[in-house]
Coordinates of C-alpha atoms in Angstrom, one line a residue:
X115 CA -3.7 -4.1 -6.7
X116 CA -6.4 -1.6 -8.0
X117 CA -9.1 -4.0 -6.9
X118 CA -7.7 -4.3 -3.9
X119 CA -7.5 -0.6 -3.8
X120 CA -11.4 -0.1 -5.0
X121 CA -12.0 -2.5 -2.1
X122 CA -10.9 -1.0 0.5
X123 CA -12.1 2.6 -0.2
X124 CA -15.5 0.8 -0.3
X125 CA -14.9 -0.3 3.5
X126 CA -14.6 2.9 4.5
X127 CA -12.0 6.0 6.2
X128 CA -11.3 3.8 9.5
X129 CA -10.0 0.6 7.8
X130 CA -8.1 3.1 5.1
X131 CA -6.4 4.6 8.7
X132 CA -5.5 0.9 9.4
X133 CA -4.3 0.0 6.0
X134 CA -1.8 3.3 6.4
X135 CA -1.0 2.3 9.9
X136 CA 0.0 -1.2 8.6
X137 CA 1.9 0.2 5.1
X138 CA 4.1 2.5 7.5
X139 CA 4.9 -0.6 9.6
X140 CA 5.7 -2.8 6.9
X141 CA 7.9 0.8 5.1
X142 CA 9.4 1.5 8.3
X143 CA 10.8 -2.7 8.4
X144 CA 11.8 -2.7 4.7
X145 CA 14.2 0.3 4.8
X146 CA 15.7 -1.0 8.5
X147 CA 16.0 -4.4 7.4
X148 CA 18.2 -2.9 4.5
X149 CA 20.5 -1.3 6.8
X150 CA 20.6 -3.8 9.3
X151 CA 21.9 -6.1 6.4
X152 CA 24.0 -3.8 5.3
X153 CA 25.7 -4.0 8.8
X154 CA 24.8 -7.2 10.6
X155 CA 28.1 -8.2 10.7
X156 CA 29.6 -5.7 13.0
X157 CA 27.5 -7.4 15.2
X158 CA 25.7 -3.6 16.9
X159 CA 23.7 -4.3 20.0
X160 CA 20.3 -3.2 20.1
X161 CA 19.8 -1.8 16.7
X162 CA 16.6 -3.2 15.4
X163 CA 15.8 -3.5 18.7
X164 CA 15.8 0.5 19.6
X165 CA 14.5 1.1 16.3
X166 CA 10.8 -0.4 16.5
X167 CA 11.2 1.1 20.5
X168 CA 11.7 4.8 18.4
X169 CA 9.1 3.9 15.7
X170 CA 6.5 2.9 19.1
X171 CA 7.1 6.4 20.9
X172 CA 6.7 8.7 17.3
X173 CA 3.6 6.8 16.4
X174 CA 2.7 7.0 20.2
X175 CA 3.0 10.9 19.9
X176 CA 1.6 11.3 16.6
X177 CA -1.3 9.5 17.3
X178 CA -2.3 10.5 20.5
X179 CA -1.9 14.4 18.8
X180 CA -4.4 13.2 16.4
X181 CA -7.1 11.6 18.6
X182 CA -6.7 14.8 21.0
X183 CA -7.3 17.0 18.0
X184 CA -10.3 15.6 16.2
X185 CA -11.9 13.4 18.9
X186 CA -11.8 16.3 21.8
X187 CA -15.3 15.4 23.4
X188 CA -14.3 11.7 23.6
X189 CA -11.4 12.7 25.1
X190 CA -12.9 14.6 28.2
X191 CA -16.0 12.2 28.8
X192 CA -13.4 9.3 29.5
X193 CA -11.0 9.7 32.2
X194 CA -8.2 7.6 31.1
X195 CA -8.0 9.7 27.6
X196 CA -8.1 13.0 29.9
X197 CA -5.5 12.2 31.9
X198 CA -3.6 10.6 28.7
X199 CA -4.3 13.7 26.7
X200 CA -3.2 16.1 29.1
X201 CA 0.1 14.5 30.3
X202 CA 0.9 13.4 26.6
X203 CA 3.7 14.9 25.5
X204 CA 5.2 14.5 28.9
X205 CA 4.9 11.0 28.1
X206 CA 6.1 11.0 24.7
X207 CA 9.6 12.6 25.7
X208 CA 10.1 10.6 28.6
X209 CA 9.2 7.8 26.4
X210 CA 12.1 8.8 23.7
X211 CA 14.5 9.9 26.4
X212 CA 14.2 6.2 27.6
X213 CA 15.3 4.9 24.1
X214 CA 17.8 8.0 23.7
X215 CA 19.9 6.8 27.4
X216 CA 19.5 2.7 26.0
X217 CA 21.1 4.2 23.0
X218 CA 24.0 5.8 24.4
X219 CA 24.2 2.5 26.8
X220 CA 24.3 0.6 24.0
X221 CA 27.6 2.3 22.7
X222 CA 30.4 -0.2 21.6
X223 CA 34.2 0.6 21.6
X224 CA 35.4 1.2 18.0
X225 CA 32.0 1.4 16.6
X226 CA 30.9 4.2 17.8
X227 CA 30.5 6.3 14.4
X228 CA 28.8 3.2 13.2
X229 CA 26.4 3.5 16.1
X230 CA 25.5 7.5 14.9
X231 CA 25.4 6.4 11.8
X232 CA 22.7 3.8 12.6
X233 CA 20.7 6.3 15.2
X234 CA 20.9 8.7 12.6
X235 CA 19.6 5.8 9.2
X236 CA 16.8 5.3 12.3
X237 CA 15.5 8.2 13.1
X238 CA 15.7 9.3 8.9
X239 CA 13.8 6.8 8.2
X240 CA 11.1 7.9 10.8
X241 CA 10.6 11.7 9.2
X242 CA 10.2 10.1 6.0
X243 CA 7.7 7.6 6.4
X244 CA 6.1 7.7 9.9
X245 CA 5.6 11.7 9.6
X246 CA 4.4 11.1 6.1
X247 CA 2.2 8.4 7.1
X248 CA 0.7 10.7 9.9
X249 CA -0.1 13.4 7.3
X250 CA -1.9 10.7 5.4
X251 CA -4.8 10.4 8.3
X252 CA -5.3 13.8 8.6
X253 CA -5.7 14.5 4.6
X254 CA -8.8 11.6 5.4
X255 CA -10.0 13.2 8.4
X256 CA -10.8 16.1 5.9
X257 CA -12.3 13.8 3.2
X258 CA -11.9 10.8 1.6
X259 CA -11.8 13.0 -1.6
X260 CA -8.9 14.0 -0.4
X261 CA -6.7 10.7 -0.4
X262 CA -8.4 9.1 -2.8
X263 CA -8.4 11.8 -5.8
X264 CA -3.9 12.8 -5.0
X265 CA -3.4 8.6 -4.7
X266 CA -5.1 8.1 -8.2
X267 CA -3.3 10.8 -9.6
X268 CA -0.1 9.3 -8.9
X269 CA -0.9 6.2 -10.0
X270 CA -2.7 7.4 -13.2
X271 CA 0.4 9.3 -14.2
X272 CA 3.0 6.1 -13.1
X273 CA 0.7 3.9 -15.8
X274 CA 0.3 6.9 -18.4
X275 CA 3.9 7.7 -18.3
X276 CA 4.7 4.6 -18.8
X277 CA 2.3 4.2 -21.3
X278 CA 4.0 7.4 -23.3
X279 CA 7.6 6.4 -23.1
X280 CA 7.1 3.1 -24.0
X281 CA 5.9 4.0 -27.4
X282 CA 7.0 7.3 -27.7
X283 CA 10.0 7.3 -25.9
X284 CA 13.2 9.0 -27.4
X285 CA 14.7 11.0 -25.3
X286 CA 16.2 9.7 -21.7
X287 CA 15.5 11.7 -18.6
X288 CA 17.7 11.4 -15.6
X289 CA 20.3 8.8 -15.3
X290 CA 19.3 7.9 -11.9
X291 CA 16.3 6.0 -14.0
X292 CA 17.3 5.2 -17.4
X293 CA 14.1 4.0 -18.8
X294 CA 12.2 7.5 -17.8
X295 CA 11.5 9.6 -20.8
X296 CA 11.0 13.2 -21.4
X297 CA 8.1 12.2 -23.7
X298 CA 6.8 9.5 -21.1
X299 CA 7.0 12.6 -18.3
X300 CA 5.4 15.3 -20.8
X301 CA 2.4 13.0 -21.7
X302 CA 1.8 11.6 -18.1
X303 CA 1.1 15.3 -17.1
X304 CA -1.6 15.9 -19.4
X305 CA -3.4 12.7 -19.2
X306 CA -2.7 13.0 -15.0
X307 CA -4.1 16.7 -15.5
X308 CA -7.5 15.1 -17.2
X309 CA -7.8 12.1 -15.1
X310 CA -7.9 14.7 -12.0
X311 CA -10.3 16.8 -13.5
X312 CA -12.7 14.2 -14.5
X313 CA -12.1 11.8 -11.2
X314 CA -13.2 14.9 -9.2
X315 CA -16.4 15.5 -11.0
X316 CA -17.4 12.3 -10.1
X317 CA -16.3 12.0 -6.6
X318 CA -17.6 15.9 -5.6
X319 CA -21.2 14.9 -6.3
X320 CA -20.9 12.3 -3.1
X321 CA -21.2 13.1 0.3
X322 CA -19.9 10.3 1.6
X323 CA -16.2 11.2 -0.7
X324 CA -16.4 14.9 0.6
X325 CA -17.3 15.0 4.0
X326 CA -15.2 15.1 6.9
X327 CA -14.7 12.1 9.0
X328 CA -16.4 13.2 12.6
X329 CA -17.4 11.8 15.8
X330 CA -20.9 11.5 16.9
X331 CA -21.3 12.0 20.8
X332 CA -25.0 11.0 20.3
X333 CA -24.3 7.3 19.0
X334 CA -21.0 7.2 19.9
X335 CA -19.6 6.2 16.2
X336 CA -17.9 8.0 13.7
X337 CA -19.3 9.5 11.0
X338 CA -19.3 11.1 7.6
X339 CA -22.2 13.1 7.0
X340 CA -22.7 16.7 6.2
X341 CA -24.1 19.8 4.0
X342 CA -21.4 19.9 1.3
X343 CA -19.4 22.9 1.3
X344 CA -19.1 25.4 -1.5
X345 CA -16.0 23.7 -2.4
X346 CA -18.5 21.0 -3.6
X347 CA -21.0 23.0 -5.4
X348 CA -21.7 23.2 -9.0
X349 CA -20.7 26.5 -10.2
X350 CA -20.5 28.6 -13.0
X351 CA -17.4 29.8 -14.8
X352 CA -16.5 31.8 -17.4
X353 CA -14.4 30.4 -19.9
X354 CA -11.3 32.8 -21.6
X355 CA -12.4 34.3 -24.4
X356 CA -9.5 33.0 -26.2
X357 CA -10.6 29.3 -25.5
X358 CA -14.2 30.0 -26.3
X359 CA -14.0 29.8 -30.4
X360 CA -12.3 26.5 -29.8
X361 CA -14.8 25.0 -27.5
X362 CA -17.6 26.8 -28.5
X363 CA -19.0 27.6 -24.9
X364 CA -19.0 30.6 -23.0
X365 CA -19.6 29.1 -19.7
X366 CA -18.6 26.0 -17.9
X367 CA -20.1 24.3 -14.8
X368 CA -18.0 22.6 -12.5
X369 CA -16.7 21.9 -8.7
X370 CA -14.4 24.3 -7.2
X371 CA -13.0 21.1 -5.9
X372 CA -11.5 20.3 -9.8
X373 CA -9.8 23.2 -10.0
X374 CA -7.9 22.1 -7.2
X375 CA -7.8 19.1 -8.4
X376 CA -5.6 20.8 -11.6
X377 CA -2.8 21.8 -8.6
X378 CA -2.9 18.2 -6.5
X379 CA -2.7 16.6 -10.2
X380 CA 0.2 19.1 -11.5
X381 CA 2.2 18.3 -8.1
X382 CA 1.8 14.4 -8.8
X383 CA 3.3 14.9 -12.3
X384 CA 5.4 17.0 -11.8
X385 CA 7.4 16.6 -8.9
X386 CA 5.9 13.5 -7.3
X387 CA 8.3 11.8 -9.9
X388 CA 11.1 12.6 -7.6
X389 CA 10.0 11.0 -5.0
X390 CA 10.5 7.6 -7.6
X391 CA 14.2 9.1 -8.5
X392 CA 14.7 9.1 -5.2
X393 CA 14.6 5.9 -4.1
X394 CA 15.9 4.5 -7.3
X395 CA 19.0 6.8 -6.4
X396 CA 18.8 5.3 -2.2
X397 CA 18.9 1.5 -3.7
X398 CA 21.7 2.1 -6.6
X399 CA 23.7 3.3 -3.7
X400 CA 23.4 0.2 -1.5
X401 CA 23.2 -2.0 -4.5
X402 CA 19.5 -3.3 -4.2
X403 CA 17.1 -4.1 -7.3
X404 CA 14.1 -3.7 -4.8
X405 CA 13.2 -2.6 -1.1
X406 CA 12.0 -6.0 -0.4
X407 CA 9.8 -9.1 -2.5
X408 CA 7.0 -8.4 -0.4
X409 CA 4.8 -8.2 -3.7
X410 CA 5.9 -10.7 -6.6
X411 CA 6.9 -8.9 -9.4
X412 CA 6.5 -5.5 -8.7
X413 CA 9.2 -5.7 -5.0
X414 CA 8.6 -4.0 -1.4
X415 CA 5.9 -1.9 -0.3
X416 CA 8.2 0.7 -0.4
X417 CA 8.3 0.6 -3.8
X418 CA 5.0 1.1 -4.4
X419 CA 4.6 4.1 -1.8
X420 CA 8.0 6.1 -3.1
X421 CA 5.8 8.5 -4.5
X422 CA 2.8 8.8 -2.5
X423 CA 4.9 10.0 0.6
X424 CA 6.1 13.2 -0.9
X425 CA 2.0 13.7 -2.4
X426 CA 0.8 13.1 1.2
X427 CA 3.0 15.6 2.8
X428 CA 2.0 18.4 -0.3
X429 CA -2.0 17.8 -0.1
X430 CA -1.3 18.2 4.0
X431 CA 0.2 21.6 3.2
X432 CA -2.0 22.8 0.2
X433 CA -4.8 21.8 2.6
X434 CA -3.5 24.0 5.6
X435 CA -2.3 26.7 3.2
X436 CA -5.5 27.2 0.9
X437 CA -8.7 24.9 2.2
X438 CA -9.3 25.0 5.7
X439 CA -9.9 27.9 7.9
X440 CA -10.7 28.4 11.6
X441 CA -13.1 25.6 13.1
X442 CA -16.0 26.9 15.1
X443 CA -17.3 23.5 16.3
X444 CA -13.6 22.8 17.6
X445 CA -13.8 26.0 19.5
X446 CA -17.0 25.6 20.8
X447 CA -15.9 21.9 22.2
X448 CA -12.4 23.7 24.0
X449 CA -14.5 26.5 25.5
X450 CA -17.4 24.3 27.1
X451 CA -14.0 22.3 28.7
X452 CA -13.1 25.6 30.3
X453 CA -13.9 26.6 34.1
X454 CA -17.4 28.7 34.6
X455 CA -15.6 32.0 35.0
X456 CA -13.4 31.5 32.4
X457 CA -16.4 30.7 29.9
X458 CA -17.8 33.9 31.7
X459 CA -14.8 35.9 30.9
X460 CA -14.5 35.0 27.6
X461 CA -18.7 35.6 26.7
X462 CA -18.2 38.9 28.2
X463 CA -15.1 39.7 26.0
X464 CA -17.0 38.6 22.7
X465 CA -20.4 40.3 23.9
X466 CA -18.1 43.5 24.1
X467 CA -16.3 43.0 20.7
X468 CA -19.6 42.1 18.8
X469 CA -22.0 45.5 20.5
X470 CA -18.6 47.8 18.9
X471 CA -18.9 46.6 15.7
X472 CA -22.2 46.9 15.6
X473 CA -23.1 43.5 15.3
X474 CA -25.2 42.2 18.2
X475 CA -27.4 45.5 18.6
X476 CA -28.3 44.9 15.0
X477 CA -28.7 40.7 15.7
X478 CA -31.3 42.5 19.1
X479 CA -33.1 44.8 16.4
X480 CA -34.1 41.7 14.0
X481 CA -35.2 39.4 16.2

């Protein structure tokens, strides 16, 4: 499996978006199959088959968001995206309020709080992994650094926690997973902690890890090429003075990027867990050693991917919350879309903003 992992980074972001696209598919089957099993025999009319028709529109909305935000000049230079990307989330309701009326059409005397029950398992099961999955692409639109470094991290601690409670292990840590181990979880932090730091040394020096994916208008392919940003610059840093008699350094050089990496590798520790707990607590309820034998030995896909959901969604937000800031080249792209006397308007707006600070009479002076 980590071969298989190493081999697919090596292909590239766009085959790592189709590799997502398919584990959310074959996520999405696992946990509906499960309920569909669980009720087959009431015999419910349309249930599987409004529940790929739900799983088409969100990925149908999702999707099209995504392409509309990152690929905006493709988007207006082809008239069939224009038209798509302006109408789209038109289309997406009426798309769900399609499946919303087959659903209510679909409603059986005596079962009806089945039914909800069933609409309501479906459209769970969406939020957790289709939105999740969605997150996912746009953490690798900013960087394959960052998918590849919060992924590792999880895995690293599943294999050094393991590693820890199985010969350390004393004392049990939830119920919900009997073999978990305080000492498993304590030591999988710190070697997860490490693992982070040194992982992102070595993937900040490439530009190929820490680039954004981008499309080029000129040969009409995407790309991921650019000047590293600070975030991937050697600095220096001063280390506390308390640490400094036990290191015996004063200064350290490293990436901003790894200390970071410290946060993404704390979260997949320390709460990423949970996401495991979780699902061990979803299949004790229904009775169910795995989501499915998709993988000999080791169950569904959705076993595999318990954790890295709840990662995905926190690198999305520590991303939003801390990283990225206002995008002049997305700007630029909206403004050139814009009729000639709104362009006008809004140069004449900026010309005025920029003389009262001061800013373009001193630009005039230099040149």
């Amino acid at each position: 499996m980590i071969a298989f992992f190493f081999i697919i980074i090596y292909l590239g972001p766009m085959v790592l978006m189709m590799i997502v696209m398919c584990v959310q598919i074959k996520c999405f089957h696992e946990i509906i199959t499960i309920g569909y099993n669980v009720y087959h025999s009431y015999d419910l009319p349309w249930f599987r088959t409004l529940s790929w028709y739900f799983l088409l529109c969100v990925n149908y909305f999702f999707y099209g968001e995504t392409v509309t935000d990152y690929f905006f000049t493709l988007v207006q230079r082809e008239e069939p995206l224009r038209i798509l990307s302006k109408y789209h989330r038109f289309i997406s309701f009426t798309l769900y309020l399609t499946g919303f009326c087959m659903f209510v059409l679909s409603l059986v005397k005596k079962h009806y709080r089945l039914q909800f029950y069933m609409f309501g398992w479906t459209h769970v099961t969406l939020l957790i992994v289709v939105t999740q999955s969605h997150l996912v692409i746009h953490n690798l639109f900013e960087g394959m650094i960052w998918f590849i470094v919060p992924i590792s991290c999880v895995i690293c601690n599943d294999i050094m926690a393991y590693m820890f409670g199985f010969f350390f292990g004393r004392t049990p840590l939830i119920k919900l997973s009997p073999k978990k181990t305080w000492e498993g979880f304590i030591g999988g932090f710190f070697a997860t902690v490490v693992f982070g730091l040194l992982l992102s040394y070595v993937m900040s020096g490439y530009r190929c890890f820490v680039c954004p994916v981008e499309y080029n208008n000129d040969t009409n392919s995407f790309t991921v090429d650019c000047e590293p940003s600070d975030l991937f610059r050697l600095q220096e840093y001063n280390i506390p003075g308390v640490l400094q008699s036990i290191v015996g350094w004063k200064t350290v050089r490293m990436y901003p990027f790894q200390i970071h990496s410290i946060a993404l590798s704390t979260f997949a520790s320390l709460i990423g867990p949970f996401g495991g707990f979780f699902a061990s607590g979803f299949k004790r309820a229904f009775k169910i050693k795995d989501f499915a034998n998709t993988i000999p030995g080791h169950g569904g896909i959705m076993d595999r991917f318990d954790c890295q959901y709840l990662m995905a969604t926190f690198v999305n937000v520590y991303i939003a919350s801390f990283i990225r800031g206002p995008n002049p080249s997305k700007l630029i792209q909206q403004f050139l879309t814009l009729r000639p006397d709104q362009q006008l308007h809004i140069f004449n707006t900026l010309k005025t903003h920029l003389t009262d600070k001061g800013i373009l009479t001193s630009a005039l002076e230099d040149e």
